[in-house]
Coordinates of C-alpha atoms in Angstrom, one line a residue:
Chain A
X1 CA -25.2 19.0 19.5
X2 CA -28.1 20.4 21.3
X3 CA -30.7 18.1 20.2
X4 CA -34.1 19.1 18.4
X5 CA -35.4 22.4 19.7
X6 CA -39.0 23.5 19.1
X7 CA -40.6 27.0 19.7
X8 CA -42.9 28.1 21.2
X9 CA -43.2 25.4 23.8
X10 CA -46.7 26.3 24.7
X11 CA -49.3 28.3 22.6
X12 CA -52.9 29.3 23.6
X13 CA -54.9 30.8 20.8
X14 CA -58.7 31.7 20.0
X15 CA -60.6 29.6 17.6
X16 CA -60.1 31.2 13.9
X17 CA -56.6 32.5 14.4
X18 CA -53.5 31.4 12.7
X19 CA -50.5 30.0 14.4
X20 CA -47.0 29.0 13.7
X21 CA -44.7 26.7 15.1
X22 CA -40.8 26.3 14.7
X23 CA -38.5 23.2 14.7
X24 CA -34.7 23.3 14.6
X25 CA -33.3 19.7 14.0
X26 CA -30.2 18.4 15.0
X27 CA -27.6 20.2 12.8
X28 CA -26.6 18.2 9.5
X29 CA -29.8 15.9 9.8
X30 CA -31.5 15.8 6.5
X31 CA -34.7 14.4 7.6
X32 CA -37.3 16.1 9.4
X33 CA -40.7 14.9 10.6
X34 CA -43.7 16.4 12.3
X35 CA -46.1 14.6 14.4
X36 CA -49.4 15.4 16.5
X37 CA -50.0 13.9 19.6
X38 CA -53.3 14.0 21.6
X39 CA -53.8 13.3 25.3
X40 CA -53.6 9.4 25.9
X41 CA -52.7 8.7 22.4
X42 CA -49.5 8.0 20.5
X43 CA -48.1 10.4 17.9
X44 CA -49.4 10.6 14.5
X45 CA -47.4 11.3 11.6
X46 CA -48.3 14.5 9.9
X47 CA -45.5 15.1 7.1
X48 CA -41.7 14.7 6.3
X49 CA -38.9 16.4 4.5
X50 CA -35.6 15.5 3.0
X51 CA -33.5 18.6 3.1
X52 CA -36.1 21.2 1.9
X53 CA -38.3 18.8 -0.4
X54 CA -41.6 17.8 1.4
X55 CA -41.9 14.2 0.4
X56 CA -45.0 12.8 2.3
X57 CA -48.0 14.3 4.0
X58 CA -50.5 12.4 5.9
X59 CA -54.3 12.5 5.2
X60 CA -54.3 14.2 8.6
X61 CA -52.9 17.3 7.1
X62 CA -55.8 19.3 5.9
X63 CA -55.5 22.3 3.9
X64 CA -55.3 24.5 6.7
X65 CA -52.0 23.0 7.6
X66 CA -48.7 23.8 5.7
X67 CA -45.3 23.0 6.4
X68 CA -42.1 24.4 5.1
X69 CA -38.3 23.9 5.3
X70 CA -37.0 26.6 2.9
X71 CA -33.2 26.1 3.3
X72 CA -33.2 22.5 4.3
X73 CA -32.6 23.3 8.0
X74 CA -35.4 24.6 10.3
X75 CA -38.9 23.9 9.6
X76 CA -42.2 25.9 10.1
X77 CA -45.6 24.2 10.6
X78 CA -48.6 26.7 10.2
X79 CA -52.1 26.0 11.2
X80 CA -54.7 28.4 9.5
X81 CA -58.3 29.0 11.1
X82 CA -57.6 27.0 14.0
X83 CA -60.2 24.9 15.4
X84 CA -60.8 23.3 19.0
X85 CA -59.9 20.0 17.5
X86 CA -56.5 21.2 16.7
X87 CA -55.5 21.3 20.4
X88 CA -52.8 18.8 20.7
X89 CA -48.9 18.3 21.3
X90 CA -47.1 19.0 18.1
X91 CA -43.8 17.2 17.9
X92 CA -40.9 17.7 15.7
X93 CA -38.3 14.9 15.2
X94 CA -35.0 14.6 12.9
X95 CA -32.7 11.9 11.6
X96 CA -29.5 11.6 9.7
X97 CA -29.4 10.3 6.2
X98 CA -27.4 7.5 6.7
X99 CA -28.3 3.8 6.3
X100 CA -29.9 3.8 9.9
X101 CA -32.0 6.4 9.0
X102 CA -35.0 5.0 11.0
X103 CA -33.8 6.5 14.5
X104 CA -35.5 9.7 15.0
X105 CA -34.7 12.2 17.5
X106 CA -37.6 14.2 19.0
X107 CA -38.0 17.6 20.4
X108 CA -39.7 18.5 23.3
X109 CA -43.1 19.5 21.4
X110 CA -45.4 22.5 21.1
X111 CA -48.6 22.3 22.9
X112 CA -51.3 24.0 21.3
X113 CA -54.5 25.0 23.0
X114 CA -57.4 26.3 20.8
X115 CA -60.1 28.2 23.0
Chain B
X1 CA -52.6 -0.2 6.6
X2 CA -49.6 -0.6 9.1
X3 CA -50.6 -0.6 12.8
X4 CA -49.1 -1.2 16.2
X5 CA -51.3 -2.6 19.1
X6 CA -50.0 -2.2 22.8
X7 CA -51.0 -3.5 26.0
X8 CA -53.3 -1.1 27.9
X9 CA -52.3 0.8 30.8
X10 CA -51.9 2.0 33.4
X11 CA -49.4 -0.4 34.7
X12 CA -48.5 -0.5 38.4
X13 CA -45.8 -2.5 39.9
X14 CA -43.5 -2.5 42.9
X15 CA -39.8 -2.0 42.5
X16 CA -37.9 -4.8 41.7
X17 CA -40.6 -6.6 40.1
X18 CA -40.5 -7.9 36.6
X19 CA -42.2 -6.0 33.6
X20 CA -43.8 -7.1 30.3
X21 CA -45.5 -4.5 28.2
X22 CA -46.8 -6.5 24.9
X23 CA -46.6 -5.0 21.7
X24 CA -47.9 -6.5 18.4
X25 CA -47.9 -5.1 14.8
X26 CA -49.4 -5.5 11.4
X27 CA -47.2 -4.5 8.6
X28 CA -46.3 -5.2 4.9
X29 CA -42.8 -5.9 4.2
X30 CA -40.2 -5.9 6.9
X31 CA -40.5 -3.1 9.3
X32 CA -37.9 -2.0 12.0
X33 CA -39.5 -1.9 15.4
X34 CA -38.9 0.7 18.3
X35 CA -39.4 1.3 21.9
X36 CA -39.8 5.1 22.8
X37 CA -40.0 6.3 26.2
X38 CA -41.7 9.6 27.6
X39 CA -40.7 10.6 30.9
X40 CA -43.0 13.0 32.8
X41 CA -42.2 16.6 31.3
X42 CA -39.9 15.4 28.7
X43 CA -39.8 14.6 25.2
X44 CA -39.9 11.0 23.4
X45 CA -36.5 9.3 23.6
X46 CA -35.4 6.2 21.8
X47 CA -35.2 3.3 24.2
X48 CA -34.2 0.6 22.0
X49 CA -34.9 -0.8 18.5
X50 CA -34.5 -3.9 16.3
X51 CA -34.3 -3.9 12.4
X52 CA -34.9 -7.5 11.4
X53 CA -36.4 -10.5 12.7
X54 CA -35.0 -12.3 15.6
X55 CA -32.9 -9.2 16.6
X56 CA -32.9 -8.2 20.3
X57 CA -32.6 -4.6 21.3
X58 CA -31.5 -3.7 24.6
X59 CA -30.8 -0.6 26.8
X60 CA -30.5 0.3 30.4
X61 CA -31.7 -3.2 31.4
X62 CA -34.8 -3.2 29.0
X63 CA -34.9 -5.8 26.1
X64 CA -37.4 -6.7 23.3
X65 CA -37.0 -9.3 20.6
X66 CA -38.2 -8.8 17.0
X67 CA -40.4 -11.8 16.5
X68 CA -41.7 -12.1 12.9
X69 CA -43.6 -15.4 13.5
X70 CA -45.9 -13.7 16.2
X71 CA -45.5 -10.2 14.7
X72 CA -44.6 -9.1 18.3
X73 CA -41.9 -6.9 20.1
X74 CA -42.5 -7.3 23.8
X75 CA -40.6 -4.9 26.1
X76 CA -39.2 -6.7 29.1
X77 CA -37.1 -5.7 32.3
X78 CA -36.2 -8.1 35.1
X79 CA -36.2 -5.5 37.9
X80 CA -37.9 -2.1 37.5
X81 CA -37.0 1.0 39.6
X82 CA -39.0 3.8 40.7
X83 CA -37.1 6.1 37.9
X84 CA -38.5 3.6 35.2
X85 CA -42.0 5.4 35.7
X86 CA -43.0 6.8 32.4
X87 CA -45.0 6.2 29.2
X88 CA -43.7 3.5 26.7
X89 CA -44.6 3.7 23.1
X90 CA -44.0 1.0 20.6
X91 CA -43.6 1.9 16.9
X92 CA -42.5 0.7 13.6
X93 CA -41.2 2.0 10.4
X94 CA -41.9 0.2 7.1
X95 CA -41.2 2.6 4.4
X96 CA -38.3 4.3 2.8
X97 CA -39.7 7.6 4.2
X98 CA -39.1 6.6 7.6
X99 CA -42.1 7.7 9.3
X100 CA -43.1 6.0 12.5
X101 CA -46.3 4.5 13.3
X102 CA -47.1 4.4 17.1
X103 CA -48.8 2.4 19.5
X104 CA -51.1 4.2 21.9
X105 CA -48.6 4.2 24.6
X106 CA -48.6 2.2 28.2
X107 CA -48.2 4.4 31.4
X108 CA -45.9 2.5 33.8
X109 CA -45.7 3.5 37.5
X110 CA -43.4 2.0 39.8
X111 CA -43.8 2.4 43.6
X112 CA -41.3 2.1 46.2

């Protein structure tokens, strides 16, 4: 078990460009979550999947953001037409689909800087 | 909506001092409560959790008790070490989806 991995670890882009991040959860974890963390703040929930189904999206997730988990394994988070306010750490977490589903395991995050 | 409020940091302590980081919450229903820790340059790690009232979570010398009457989940450690320097986040999960709602984090710095 290698833990949750995220790629890239860092991304610098210019305003208006599109970016895509990838998350590989712990194998056999059915639930996958995306959070965003800005400096000095706690993570904020963006969206989550159970297997390939996207079951909840936060109001923080504007229509420029889209997330997928096509085969119920890895997930991608795409941001279109990036804005400077999108600069943040994007965190992915996964959890097993057992009665203690509320324990989430986090990846190292992708730090996005929009110039 | 649901929310978590943490004691503001940074907190600076000498090695072997007693630590308390306050956490209170607002939630409908019966949330599960967590403390996560983020060491410098690393990702969030679960430190401990409690899933019902009066439960005590413990790990690595840290403890927190789920107090429903005061809606609190304060983190304590009897004797901190330099290696405990990190940012600590209190969080709750209150729905079937399991999304976590975090406090703003409390930075702890332990000096030798």
